[in-house]
mmCIF file of C-alpha atoms in Angstrom:
data_model
loop_
_atom_site.group_PDB
_atom_site.id
_atom_site.type_symbol
_atom_site.label_atom_id
_atom_site.label_comp_id
_atom_site.label_asym_id
_atom_site.label_seq_id
_atom_site.Cartn_x
_atom_site.Cartn_y
_atom_site.Cartn_z
ATOM 1 C CA GLY A 1 -7.623 -20.811 -68.798
ATOM 2 C CA GLN A 2 -5.777 -18.554 -71.481
ATOM 3 C CA ASN A 3 -3.239 -16.385 -71.221
ATOM 4 C CA ILE A 4 -0.293 -14.567 -73.150
ATOM 5 C CA ASP A 5 3.466 -14.354 -72.748
ATOM 6 C CA GLN A 6 6.589 -12.331 -74.253
ATOM 7 C CA PRO A 7 9.866 -11.193 -72.869
ATOM 8 C CA THR A 8 10.749 -8.724 -71.010
ATOM 9 C CA GLU A 9 13.778 -7.522 -72.173
ATOM 10 C CA MET A 10 15.407 -7.111 -75.079
ATOM 11 C CA THR A 11 18.478 -6.148 -76.281
ATOM 12 C CA ALA A 12 19.401 -5.368 -80.415
ATOM 13 C CA THR A 13 22.478 -2.536 -81.893
ATOM 14 C CA GLU A 14 21.878 -0.139 -84.601
ATOM 15 C CA GLY A 15 20.876 -1.150 -88.060
ATOM 16 C CA ALA A 16 21.060 -4.968 -87.018
ATOM 17 C CA ILE A 17 17.201 -7.562 -86.994
ATOM 18 C CA VAL A 18 15.930 -8.118 -84.032
ATOM 19 C CA GLN A 19 13.468 -11.163 -84.171
ATOM 20 C CA ILE A 20 10.989 -11.039 -80.898
ATOM 21 C CA ASN A 21 8.774 -13.966 -79.415
ATOM 22 C CA CYS A 22 4.515 -14.476 -78.707
ATOM 23 C CA THR A 23 3.331 -17.672 -76.878
ATOM 24 C CA TYR A 24 -0.129 -18.158 -75.842
ATOM 25 C CA GLN A 25 -2.789 -19.949 -74.613
ATOM 26 C CA THR A 26 -5.952 -20.101 -76.170
ATOM 27 C CA SER A 27 -9.356 -22.089 -76.498
ATOM 28 C CA GLY A 28 -11.405 -19.776 -79.224
ATOM 29 C CA PHE A 29 -8.838 -17.379 -81.074
ATOM 30 C CA ASN A 30 -9.819 -14.922 -84.019
ATOM 31 C CA GLY A 31 -6.101 -13.403 -84.632
ATOM 32 C CA LEU A 32 -3.171 -12.460 -83.063
ATOM 33 C CA PHE A 33 -2.163 -8.136 -82.924
ATOM 34 C CA TRP A 34 1.247 -6.183 -82.840
ATOM 35 C CA TYR A 35 1.758 -2.551 -81.642
ATOM 36 C CA GLN A 36 4.369 -0.108 -80.789
ATOM 37 C CA GLN A 37 4.464 2.206 -77.281
ATOM 38 C CA HIS A 38 6.881 4.222 -76.778
ATOM 39 C CA ALA A 39 7.340 5.421 -73.301
ATOM 40 C CA GLY A 40 4.828 7.823 -72.634
ATOM 41 C CA GLU A 41 2.279 7.717 -75.620
ATOM 42 C CA ALA A 42 -0.649 5.368 -76.794
ATOM 43 C CA PRO A 43 -0.319 2.042 -78.999
ATOM 44 C CA THR A 44 -0.144 2.276 -82.239
ATOM 45 C CA PHE A 45 -1.262 -0.950 -84.855
ATOM 46 C CA LEU A 46 1.244 -3.069 -86.115
ATOM 47 C CA SER A 47 0.450 -6.252 -88.100
ATOM 48 C CA TYR A 48 -2.578 -8.495 -87.279
ATOM 49 C CA ASN A 49 -2.086 -11.917 -88.110
ATOM 50 C CA VAL A 50 -5.292 -14.801 -88.505
ATOM 51 C CA LEU A 51 -3.568 -16.536 -90.751
ATOM 52 C CA ASP A 52 -0.822 -18.811 -90.823
ATOM 53 C CA GLY A 53 2.549 -17.379 -92.018
ATOM 54 C CA LEU A 54 4.799 -14.269 -92.507
ATOM 55 C CA GLU A 55 3.137 -10.438 -92.835
ATOM 56 C CA GLU A 56 5.511 -8.055 -94.333
ATOM 57 C CA LYS A 57 5.279 -4.539 -93.980
ATOM 58 C CA GLY A 58 8.274 -2.855 -94.568
ATOM 59 C CA ARG A 59 11.071 -3.314 -92.007
ATOM 60 C CA PHE A 60 8.346 -5.019 -90.135
ATOM 61 C CA SER A 61 7.431 -8.747 -90.790
ATOM 62 C CA SER A 62 4.949 -10.801 -88.608
ATOM 63 C CA PHE A 63 4.736 -14.310 -88.350
ATOM 64 C CA LEU A 64 1.984 -17.071 -86.866
ATOM 65 C CA SER A 65 0.862 -20.388 -86.093
ATOM 66 C CA ARG A 66 -1.750 -21.374 -85.218
ATOM 67 C CA SER A 67 -1.187 -25.008 -84.341
ATOM 68 C CA LYS A 68 1.754 -24.250 -81.997
ATOM 69 C CA GLY A 69 0.319 -20.775 -80.348
ATOM 70 C CA TYR A 70 3.781 -18.945 -81.042
ATOM 71 C CA SER A 71 4.149 -15.568 -83.025
ATOM 72 C CA TYR A 72 6.806 -13.227 -84.107
ATOM 73 C CA LEU A 73 7.806 -9.325 -84.920
ATOM 74 C CA LEU A 74 10.644 -8.980 -86.263
ATOM 75 C CA LEU A 75 12.540 -5.020 -86.976
ATOM 76 C CA LYS A 76 14.470 -5.863 -89.518
ATOM 77 C CA GLU A 77 17.544 -2.709 -90.236
ATOM 78 C CA LEU A 78 17.017 -1.584 -86.675
ATOM 79 C CA GLN A 79 16.548 1.962 -86.069
ATOM 80 C CA MET A 80 17.335 4.280 -83.140
ATOM 81 C CA LYS A 81 13.387 5.336 -82.613
ATOM 82 C CA ASP A 82 12.615 1.902 -82.435
ATOM 83 C CA SER A 83 13.564 1.995 -79.147
ATOM 84 C CA ALA A 84 9.862 0.703 -77.376
ATOM 85 C CA SER A 85 7.726 -1.833 -75.961
ATOM 86 C CA TYR A 86 5.580 -3.604 -78.709
ATOM 87 C CA LEU A 87 3.316 -5.280 -77.405
ATOM 88 C CA CYS A 88 1.504 -8.662 -78.031
ATOM 89 C CA ALA A 89 -2.544 -9.752 -78.291
ATOM 90 C CA PHE A 90 -4.993 -12.192 -79.232
ATOM 91 C CA MET A 91 -8.606 -11.855 -79.788
ATOM 92 C CA ASP A 92 -10.307 -13.954 -78.055
ATOM 93 C CA SER A 93 -13.339 -16.518 -78.704
ATOM 94 C CA ASN A 94 -15.333 -13.382 -76.929
ATOM 95 C CA TYR A 95 -13.742 -11.330 -79.392
ATOM 96 C CA GLN A 96 -12.412 -9.489 -76.325
ATOM 97 C CA LEU A 97 -8.498 -8.853 -76.949
ATOM 98 C CA ILE A 98 -5.820 -10.612 -74.139
ATOM 99 C CA TRP A 99 -3.192 -8.437 -73.854
ATOM 100 C CA GLY A 100 0.596 -9.059 -73.004
ATOM 101 C CA ALA A 101 2.590 -7.599 -70.864
ATOM 102 C CA GLY A 102 4.475 -6.313 -73.391
ATOM 103 C CA THR A 103 8.924 -6.086 -74.865
ATOM 104 C CA LYS A 104 10.603 -3.404 -73.620
ATOM 105 C CA LEU A 105 13.311 -3.291 -77.038
ATOM 106 C CA ILE A 106 16.645 -0.460 -76.185
ATOM 107 C CA ILE A 107 18.970 -0.536 -79.402
ATOM 108 C CA LYS A 108 21.985 0.023 -78.710
ATOM 109 C CA PRO A 109 24.183 1.679 -81.115
ATOM 110 C CA GLU B 1 -8.207 14.685 -88.010
ATOM 111 C CA ALA B 2 -9.201 11.288 -87.646
ATOM 112 C CA GLN B 3 -8.656 10.850 -83.476
ATOM 113 C CA VAL B 4 -9.409 9.713 -80.276
ATOM 114 C CA THR B 5 -9.739 12.479 -77.199
ATOM 115 C CA GLN B 6 -9.013 12.020 -73.309
ATOM 116 C CA ASN B 7 -9.284 14.250 -71.047
ATOM 117 C CA PRO B 8 -7.946 15.579 -68.391
ATOM 118 C CA ARG B 9 -4.596 14.001 -69.599
ATOM 119 C CA TYR B 10 -2.635 14.192 -65.937
ATOM 120 C CA LEU B 11 -5.296 14.409 -62.812
ATOM 121 C CA ILE B 12 -4.323 14.052 -59.116
ATOM 122 C CA THR B 13 -7.248 13.203 -56.823
ATOM 123 C CA VAL B 14 -7.614 11.762 -53.618
ATOM 124 C CA THR B 15 -9.284 8.638 -51.753
ATOM 125 C CA GLY B 16 -13.909 9.061 -52.180
ATOM 126 C CA LYS B 17 -13.332 11.834 -54.300
ATOM 127 C CA LYS B 18 -16.353 11.076 -57.978
ATOM 128 C CA LEU B 19 -13.915 11.470 -60.564
ATOM 129 C CA THR B 20 -15.136 11.456 -64.590
ATOM 130 C CA VAL B 21 -12.362 11.136 -66.532
ATOM 131 C CA THR B 22 -13.890 11.723 -70.816
ATOM 132 C CA CYS B 23 -13.704 10.434 -74.607
ATOM 133 C CA SER B 24 -14.608 10.902 -77.179
ATOM 134 C CA GLN B 25 -14.331 9.430 -81.116
ATOM 135 C CA ASN B 26 -15.005 11.323 -84.315
ATOM 136 C CA MET B 27 -14.067 8.205 -86.558
ATOM 137 C CA ASN B 28 -18.333 6.915 -86.071
ATOM 138 C CA HIS B 29 -16.851 3.470 -84.795
ATOM 139 C CA GLU B 30 -18.763 1.232 -83.144
ATOM 140 C CA TYR B 31 -16.692 0.067 -80.552
ATOM 141 C CA MET B 32 -15.047 1.849 -77.539
ATOM 142 C CA SER B 33 -13.126 -0.313 -74.796
ATOM 143 C CA TRP B 34 -11.948 1.261 -71.672
ATOM 144 C CA TYR B 35 -7.493 -0.386 -71.090
ATOM 145 C CA ARG B 36 -5.376 1.109 -67.169
ATOM 146 C CA GLN B 37 -1.876 0.220 -67.661
ATOM 147 C CA ASP B 38 0.270 -1.042 -65.038
ATOM 148 C CA PRO B 39 4.591 -2.075 -65.027
ATOM 149 C CA GLY B 40 4.599 -5.409 -65.260
ATOM 150 C CA LEU B 41 1.043 -6.541 -66.851
ATOM 151 C CA GLY B 42 0.650 -5.061 -69.701
ATOM 152 C CA LEU B 43 -2.249 -3.150 -71.197
ATOM 153 C CA ARG B 44 -6.284 -4.874 -68.573
ATOM 154 C CA GLN B 45 -9.581 -3.658 -69.671
ATOM 155 C CA ILE B 46 -12.386 -1.920 -67.815
ATOM 156 C CA TYR B 47 -15.276 -1.911 -70.055
ATOM 157 C CA TYR B 48 -16.753 -2.217 -73.924
ATOM 158 C CA SER B 49 -18.296 -0.985 -75.798
ATOM 159 C CA MET B 50 -19.866 -2.088 -78.662
ATOM 160 C CA ASN B 51 -22.599 0.443 -80.027
ATOM 161 C CA VAL B 52 -24.867 2.695 -77.957
ATOM 162 C CA GLU B 53 -26.886 1.762 -75.318
ATOM 163 C CA VAL B 54 -25.158 -1.536 -74.844
ATOM 164 C CA THR B 55 -22.007 -1.609 -72.361
ATOM 165 C CA ASP B 56 -19.949 -4.653 -71.471
ATOM 166 C CA LYS B 57 -17.246 -5.418 -68.551
ATOM 167 C CA GLY B 58 -13.395 -6.544 -69.175
ATOM 168 C CA ASP B 59 -11.146 -8.502 -66.903
ATOM 169 C CA VAL B 60 -10.994 -5.618 -64.003
ATOM 170 C CA PRO B 61 -14.251 -4.097 -63.876
ATOM 171 C CA GLU B 62 -14.703 -2.865 -60.745
ATOM 172 C CA GLY B 63 -14.448 0.097 -58.669
ATOM 173 C CA TYR B 64 -15.591 1.733 -62.430
ATOM 174 C CA LYS B 65 -19.288 2.498 -64.374
ATOM 175 C CA VAL B 66 -18.475 3.989 -68.016
ATOM 176 C CA SER B 67 -22.525 4.072 -70.658
ATOM 177 C CA ARG B 68 -21.883 4.771 -74.144
ATOM 178 C CA LYS B 69 -25.258 7.588 -74.426
ATOM 179 C CA GLU B 70 -23.544 8.578 -77.788
ATOM 180 C CA LYS B 71 -21.930 6.706 -80.149
ATOM 181 C CA ARG B 72 -18.592 8.905 -80.009
ATOM 182 C CA ASN B 73 -18.599 9.427 -76.302
ATOM 183 C CA PHE B 74 -17.226 7.089 -73.873
ATOM 184 C CA PRO B 75 -16.347 7.872 -70.261
ATOM 185 C CA LEU B 76 -15.239 6.498 -67.415
ATOM 186 C CA ILE B 77 -16.195 7.172 -64.107
ATOM 187 C CA LEU B 78 -14.453 6.784 -60.837
ATOM 188 C CA GLU B 79 -17.758 6.622 -58.027
ATOM 189 C CA SER B 80 -15.197 6.570 -55.159
ATOM 190 C CA PRO B 81 -11.428 6.273 -56.217
ATOM 191 C CA SER B 82 -8.688 4.197 -54.227
ATOM 192 C CA PRO B 83 -4.929 4.569 -54.880
ATOM 193 C CA ASN B 84 -5.033 0.839 -56.029
ATOM 194 C CA GLN B 85 -6.273 3.111 -59.276
ATOM 195 C CA THR B 86 -3.670 5.085 -59.228
ATOM 196 C CA SER B 87 -2.877 4.023 -62.788
ATOM 197 C CA LEU B 88 -1.979 5.197 -66.516
ATOM 198 C CA TYR B 89 -5.582 4.442 -68.778
ATOM 199 C CA PHE B 90 -6.289 4.552 -72.129
ATOM 200 C CA CYS B 91 -9.611 4.256 -74.042
ATOM 201 C CA ALA B 92 -9.251 3.191 -77.649
ATOM 202 C CA SER B 93 -11.880 2.553 -80.304
ATOM 203 C CA SER B 94 -12.212 0.465 -83.828
ATOM 204 C CA PRO B 95 -14.316 0.015 -86.696
ATOM 205 C CA ARG B 96 -16.745 -2.718 -85.629
ATOM 206 C CA GLY B 97 -16.210 -5.391 -82.306
ATOM 207 C CA GLY B 98 -17.002 -9.177 -82.809
ATOM 208 C CA GLU B 99 -16.698 -9.807 -85.884
ATOM 209 C CA PRO B 100 -12.429 -10.909 -86.456
ATOM 210 C CA LEU B 101 -12.431 -8.889 -89.809
ATOM 211 C CA SER B 102 -8.976 -8.078 -92.736
ATOM 212 C CA TYR B 103 -7.783 -6.658 -89.332
ATOM 213 C CA ASN B 104 -9.786 -4.820 -85.892
ATOM 214 C CA GLU B 105 -7.574 -2.484 -85.460
ATOM 215 C CA GLN B 106 -7.639 -0.090 -82.369
ATOM 216 C CA PHE B 107 -7.376 3.459 -82.662
ATOM 217 C CA PHE B 108 -5.983 4.657 -78.526
ATOM 218 C CA GLY B 109 -6.607 7.446 -77.303
ATOM 219 C CA PRO B 110 -3.348 9.332 -75.823
ATOM 220 C CA GLY B 111 -3.192 8.959 -72.258
ATOM 221 C CA THR B 112 -4.523 9.996 -68.550
ATOM 222 C CA ARG B 113 -2.420 9.745 -65.855
ATOM 223 C CA LEU B 114 -3.805 9.303 -62.582
ATOM 224 C CA THR B 115 -2.884 9.442 -59.592
ATOM 225 C CA VAL B 116 -5.374 8.832 -56.149
ATOM 226 C CA LEU B 117 -4.117 10.153 -52.550
#
């Protein structure tokens, strides 16, 4: 079967670093996505990984290990505006996206 | 401005009254999709379309219909809405589906909050 899992909620401090983990199981894999979603708004694309390793994009980085079925999103120099839900999703062998339930990130001053 | 638009943004209706939520994109994208989002369940795909006149069921298609007569439009139809279809609905599009491109970013519409009484 297929499944994907991420923590429900995390709390971090402004200026700090936070790592949001995502684990998945699937027989066919065509990449893993991270999206950011502010409350009441549409998700917006953050990153895509299809090969193992770390992809860095400004304050945000995303890591993938295909053999472990594991990804993480790393957010550095946290700002209050980073308070949002972070959604991970993998693309399966049918090119459908399977979404996690999202991790709500709370940033405290 | 490149965008995905949905209408209406908010809708309160009653059980059994047919409704249509429109979705339109101006980016010439081939792939379009409808999701519903419920607390604790994440995004669940209802239907998707790889191109004009091609539609396929997602994970939760029961009670919904779609059509793709033109590339830019992908309306979601609820023939006989029920209270369990109360949800936040998102339409999304991407350049192409069915290919693991360098990335296949989905662009989302602003969402339609539907309440069925």
